[in-house]
Amino acid sequence: MNIATTDTEIISRVLHGENNLYAALVERYRNFVFTIAMRFTPHREDAEEIAQDVFVKAYRNLADFRGDSKFSTWLYTITNTTCISFLRKKKLAVHSLDQEHVFEVADAQNSDFKANQVEAKSRMQMVNQAIQMLSPDDAKIITFFYKGEQSLEEIGRIIGLDPNTVKVKLHRARQRLRNKMEEHFAEEVKNIAD
């Protein structure tokens, strides 16, 4: 199967009948959607159910994606709405988007890593732990930019800030993240650099 490289190409081909290519979008964004869902519920099973619902809704409404923003921004909106609806139906307590255990639980979702993947996961957990030490605002901006691959404009739309303000906040958040990494994981950071 010849898979298109961009989201827009994949979406276009899916809309023109190549439905099996939708799996490439699911694979590309499953961790992103799952991580967001874990911010709303501490239960992995609920987050998995939400993620499935998100991808079903996204597939059914794929023709509504106009391409004004990244697919991930559009998918974030569906995920956010689906999480809130799910929690209302289940009458669960809504958890903060920035609870400390969210990234750790999300990182633990895959257990069949090879040796080099285990090392990469360990590094990612270290980074996620450092992100957890940041303020909720810093953690949110770092997550949107790096994990969600959102542009400054998209982040601004999501959190209601001017893109220039987001740029400044991102720069400061990166500095604080680097400080946390150096302060709490100095030996690990040194080993990575070697």
mmCIF file of C-alpha atoms in Angstrom:
data_model
loop_
_atom_site.group_PDB
_atom_site.id
_atom_site.type_symbol
_atom_site.label_atom_id
_atom_site.label_comp_id
_atom_site.label_asym_id
_atom_site.label_seq_id
_atom_site.Cartn_x
_atom_site.Cartn_y
_atom_site.Cartn_z
ATOM 1 C CA MET A 1 0.000 0.000 0.000
ATOM 2 C CA ASN A 2 1.384 3.372 -1.011
ATOM 3 C CA ILE A 3 0.621 5.643 1.940
ATOM 4 C CA ALA A 4 0.470 9.395 1.376
ATOM 5 C CA THR A 5 2.898 11.411 3.432
ATOM 6 C CA THR A 6 0.742 14.337 4.549
ATOM 7 C CA ASP A 7 -2.504 14.285 6.489
ATOM 8 C CA THR A 8 -4.205 16.266 3.728
ATOM 9 C CA GLU A 9 -3.173 13.738 1.080
ATOM 10 C CA ILE A 10 -4.403 10.845 3.214
ATOM 11 C CA ILE A 11 -7.713 12.588 3.924
ATOM 12 C CA SER A 12 -8.225 13.327 0.240
ATOM 13 C CA ARG A 13 -7.565 9.721 -0.712
ATOM 14 C CA VAL A 14 -9.859 8.399 2.045
ATOM 15 C CA LEU A 15 -12.624 10.723 0.864
ATOM 16 C CA HIS A 16 -12.121 9.372 -2.660
ATOM 17 C CA GLY A 17 -12.692 5.782 -1.590
ATOM 18 C CA GLU A 18 -9.377 4.531 -0.212
ATOM 19 C CA ASN A 19 -10.914 3.936 3.228
ATOM 20 C CA ASN A 20 -8.110 1.632 4.351
ATOM 21 C CA LEU A 21 -5.715 4.614 4.433
ATOM 22 C CA TYR A 22 -7.607 6.013 7.421
ATOM 23 C CA ALA A 23 -5.616 3.520 9.507
ATOM 24 C CA ALA A 24 -2.501 5.615 8.788
ATOM 25 C CA LEU A 25 -4.146 8.648 10.421
ATOM 26 C CA VAL A 26 -5.219 6.548 13.399
ATOM 27 C CA GLU A 27 -1.678 5.231 13.805
ATOM 28 C CA ARG A 28 -0.213 8.720 13.446
ATOM 29 C CA TYR A 29 -2.478 10.282 16.103
ATOM 30 C CA ARG A 30 -3.444 7.480 18.487
ATOM 31 C CA ASN A 31 -0.904 8.454 21.161
ATOM 32 C CA PHE A 32 -1.913 12.115 20.862
ATOM 33 C CA VAL A 33 -5.621 11.309 21.333
ATOM 34 C CA PHE A 34 -4.951 8.790 24.108
ATOM 35 C CA THR A 35 -2.772 11.272 26.026
ATOM 36 C CA ILE A 36 -5.497 13.905 25.874
ATOM 37 C CA ALA A 37 -8.120 11.376 26.999
ATOM 38 C CA MET A 38 -5.909 10.391 29.954
ATOM 39 C CA ARG A 39 -6.009 14.003 31.089
ATOM 40 C CA PHE A 40 -9.742 13.688 31.613
ATOM 41 C CA THR A 41 -9.924 10.284 33.237
ATOM 42 C CA PRO A 42 -7.488 8.277 35.345
ATOM 43 C CA HIS A 43 -8.872 5.010 33.922
ATOM 44 C CA ARG A 44 -6.984 3.571 30.977
ATOM 45 C CA GLU A 45 -10.041 1.628 29.793
ATOM 46 C CA ASP A 46 -12.124 4.806 29.663
ATOM 47 C CA ALA A 47 -9.363 6.635 27.795
ATOM 48 C CA GLU A 48 -9.159 3.781 25.266
ATOM 49 C CA GLU A 49 -12.936 3.890 24.793
ATOM 50 C CA ILE A 50 -12.807 7.668 24.302
ATOM 51 C CA ALA A 51 -9.972 7.320 21.775
ATOM 52 C CA GLN A 52 -11.992 4.772 19.775
ATOM 53 C CA ASP A 53 -15.009 7.076 19.799
ATOM 54 C CA VAL A 54 -12.845 9.992 18.652
ATOM 55 C CA PHE A 55 -11.514 8.115 15.637
ATOM 56 C CA VAL A 56 -14.974 6.856 14.691
ATOM 57 C CA LYS A 57 -16.378 10.407 14.906
ATOM 58 C CA ALA A 58 -13.425 11.812 12.978
ATOM 59 C CA TYR A 59 -13.905 9.210 10.231
ATOM 60 C CA ARG A 60 -17.631 9.902 9.964
ATOM 61 C CA ASN A 61 -17.002 13.655 9.777
ATOM 62 C CA LEU A 62 -13.836 13.599 7.689
ATOM 63 C CA ALA A 63 -15.597 15.411 4.849
ATOM 64 C CA ASP A 64 -16.171 18.330 7.254
ATOM 65 C CA PHE A 65 -12.421 18.855 7.715
ATOM 66 C CA ARG A 66 -11.794 22.053 5.745
ATOM 67 C CA GLY A 67 -8.034 22.200 6.124
ATOM 68 C CA ASP A 68 -8.074 25.698 7.670
ATOM 69 C CA SER A 69 -5.845 24.337 10.417
ATOM 70 C CA LYS A 70 -3.829 21.175 10.971
ATOM 71 C CA PHE A 71 -5.695 17.893 11.162
ATOM 72 C CA SER A 72 -4.348 17.520 14.721
ATOM 73 C CA THR A 73 -6.084 20.763 15.765
ATOM 74 C CA TRP A 74 -9.379 19.536 14.319
ATOM 75 C CA LEU A 75 -8.826 16.155 16.003
ATOM 76 C CA TYR A 76 -8.021 17.882 19.314
ATOM 77 C CA THR A 77 -11.409 19.618 19.214
ATOM 78 C CA ILE A 78 -13.205 16.316 18.588
ATOM 79 C CA THR A 79 -11.200 14.667 21.377
ATOM 80 C CA ASN A 80 -11.937 17.423 23.864
ATOM 81 C CA THR A 81 -15.671 17.366 23.090
ATOM 82 C CA THR A 82 -15.808 13.563 23.171
ATOM 83 C CA CYS A 83 -14.041 13.465 26.555
ATOM 84 C CA ILE A 84 -16.475 15.930 28.085
ATOM 85 C CA SER A 85 -19.495 14.094 26.635
ATOM 86 C CA PHE A 86 -18.169 10.743 27.811
ATOM 87 C CA LEU A 87 -17.635 12.006 31.333
ATOM 88 C CA ARG A 88 -21.095 13.537 31.465
ATOM 89 C CA LYS A 89 -22.620 10.225 30.410
ATOM 90 C CA LYS A 90 -20.534 8.278 32.898
ATOM 91 C CA LYS A 91 -20.977 10.980 35.537
ATOM 92 C CA LEU A 92 -17.282 10.774 36.321
ATOM 93 C CA ALA A 93 -15.301 13.508 37.956
ATOM 94 C CA VAL A 94 -13.438 15.582 35.393
ATOM 95 C CA HIS A 95 -9.728 15.639 36.149
ATOM 96 C CA SER A 96 -7.434 18.531 35.577
ATOM 97 C CA LEU A 97 -5.665 18.656 32.232
ATOM 98 C CA ASP A 98 -2.410 18.907 34.085
ATOM 99 C CA GLN A 99 -2.593 16.176 36.728
ATOM 100 C CA GLU A 100 0.853 14.882 37.492
ATOM 101 C CA HIS A 101 0.243 11.217 36.628
ATOM 102 C CA VAL A 102 -1.189 11.801 33.136
ATOM 103 C CA PHE A 103 2.013 11.613 31.104
ATOM 104 C CA GLU A 104 3.319 8.693 33.137
ATOM 105 C CA VAL A 105 0.149 6.666 32.535
ATOM 106 C CA ALA A 106 0.102 7.601 28.857
ATOM 107 C CA ASP A 107 3.725 6.543 28.452
ATOM 108 C CA ALA A 108 2.983 3.168 30.033
ATOM 109 C CA GLN A 109 0.468 2.302 27.311
ATOM 110 C CA ASN A 110 2.846 0.200 25.204
ATOM 111 C CA SER A 111 4.742 -2.631 26.834
ATOM 112 C CA ASP A 112 6.217 -4.483 23.840
ATOM 113 C CA PHE A 113 9.262 -2.305 23.189
ATOM 114 C CA LYS A 114 12.570 -3.518 21.812
ATOM 115 C CA ALA A 115 15.788 -2.505 23.575
ATOM 116 C CA ASN A 116 16.296 0.780 21.732
ATOM 117 C CA GLN A 117 12.632 1.630 22.143
ATOM 118 C CA VAL A 118 12.906 0.996 25.881
ATOM 119 C CA GLU A 119 15.763 3.494 26.038
ATOM 120 C CA ALA A 120 13.750 6.036 24.059
ATOM 121 C CA LYS A 121 10.775 5.439 26.348
ATOM 122 C CA SER A 122 12.991 5.955 29.389
ATOM 123 C CA ARG A 123 14.147 9.281 27.968
ATOM 124 C CA MET A 124 10.566 10.251 27.196
ATOM 125 C CA GLN A 125 9.501 9.389 30.736
ATOM 126 C CA MET A 126 12.308 11.530 32.073
ATOM 127 C CA VAL A 127 11.141 14.438 29.909
ATOM 128 C CA ASN A 128 7.520 13.826 30.924
ATOM 129 C CA GLN A 129 8.504 13.822 34.590
ATOM 130 C CA ALA A 130 10.243 17.145 34.073
ATOM 131 C CA ILE A 131 7.148 18.481 32.279
ATOM 132 C CA GLN A 132 5.061 17.424 35.270
ATOM 133 C CA MET A 133 7.220 19.643 37.463
ATOM 134 C CA LEU A 134 6.313 22.695 35.378
ATOM 135 C CA SER A 135 3.358 24.957 36.028
ATOM 136 C CA PRO A 136 0.102 23.839 34.356
ATOM 137 C CA ASP A 137 0.382 26.642 31.763
ATOM 138 C CA ASP A 138 3.977 25.747 30.857
ATOM 139 C CA ALA A 139 3.145 22.034 30.661
ATOM 140 C CA LYS A 140 0.148 22.706 28.424
ATOM 141 C CA ILE A 141 2.115 24.827 25.940
ATOM 142 C CA ILE A 142 5.024 22.354 25.821
ATOM 143 C CA THR A 143 2.577 19.474 25.276
ATOM 144 C CA PHE A 144 0.660 21.216 22.508
ATOM 145 C CA PHE A 145 3.823 22.294 20.695
ATOM 146 C CA TYR A 146 5.917 19.137 20.953
ATOM 147 C CA LYS A 147 3.504 16.262 21.470
ATOM 148 C CA GLY A 148 0.566 17.748 19.628
ATOM 149 C CA GLU A 149 2.747 19.369 16.954
ATOM 150 C CA GLN A 150 0.519 22.448 17.030
ATOM 151 C CA SER A 151 1.679 25.704 15.491
ATOM 152 C CA LEU A 152 1.897 28.869 17.598
ATOM 153 C CA GLU A 153 -1.280 30.118 15.883
ATOM 154 C CA GLU A 154 -3.139 26.884 16.635
ATOM 155 C CA ILE A 155 -2.038 26.898 20.265
ATOM 156 C CA GLY A 156 -3.157 30.520 20.494
ATOM 157 C CA ARG A 157 -6.605 29.601 19.179
ATOM 158 C CA ILE A 158 -6.904 26.668 21.588
ATOM 159 C CA ILE A 159 -5.890 28.554 24.737
ATOM 160 C CA GLY A 160 -7.071 32.023 23.716
ATOM 161 C CA LEU A 161 -3.766 33.861 23.401
ATOM 162 C CA ASP A 162 -2.052 35.868 20.690
ATOM 163 C CA PRO A 163 0.561 33.774 18.786
ATOM 164 C CA ASN A 164 3.346 36.163 19.823
ATOM 165 C CA THR A 165 2.382 35.689 23.465
ATOM 166 C CA VAL A 166 2.406 31.919 22.916
ATOM 167 C CA LYS A 167 5.896 32.196 21.380
ATOM 168 C CA VAL A 168 7.207 34.054 24.429
ATOM 169 C CA LYS A 169 5.498 31.632 26.825
ATOM 170 C CA LEU A 170 6.878 28.643 24.874
ATOM 171 C CA HIS A 171 10.400 30.074 25.005
ATOM 172 C CA ARG A 172 10.144 30.598 28.763
ATOM 173 C CA ALA A 173 8.573 27.173 29.285
ATOM 174 C CA ARG A 174 11.450 25.549 27.374
ATOM 175 C CA GLN A 175 13.955 27.356 29.599
ATOM 176 C CA ARG A 176 12.141 26.200 32.737
ATOM 177 C CA LEU A 177 11.951 22.647 31.347
ATOM 178 C CA ARG A 178 15.696 22.665 30.637
ATOM 179 C CA ASN A 179 16.328 23.896 34.195
ATOM 180 C CA LYS A 180 14.157 21.100 35.623
ATOM 181 C CA MET A 181 15.989 18.531 33.488
ATOM 182 C CA GLU A 182 19.386 19.793 34.636
ATOM 183 C CA GLU A 183 18.280 20.064 38.261
ATOM 184 C CA HIS A 184 16.551 16.683 38.611
ATOM 185 C CA PHE A 185 18.090 14.540 35.876
ATOM 186 C CA ALA A 186 21.645 15.883 35.576
ATOM 187 C CA GLU A 187 23.280 12.442 35.318
ATOM 188 C CA GLU A 188 20.772 11.161 32.750
ATOM 189 C CA VAL A 189 21.089 14.319 30.656
ATOM 190 C CA LYS A 190 24.874 13.948 30.747
ATOM 191 C CA ASN A 191 24.596 10.308 29.581
ATOM 192 C CA ILE A 192 22.295 11.278 26.704
ATOM 193 C CA ALA A 193 24.725 13.967 25.569
ATOM 194 C CA ASP A 194 27.651 11.496 25.540
#
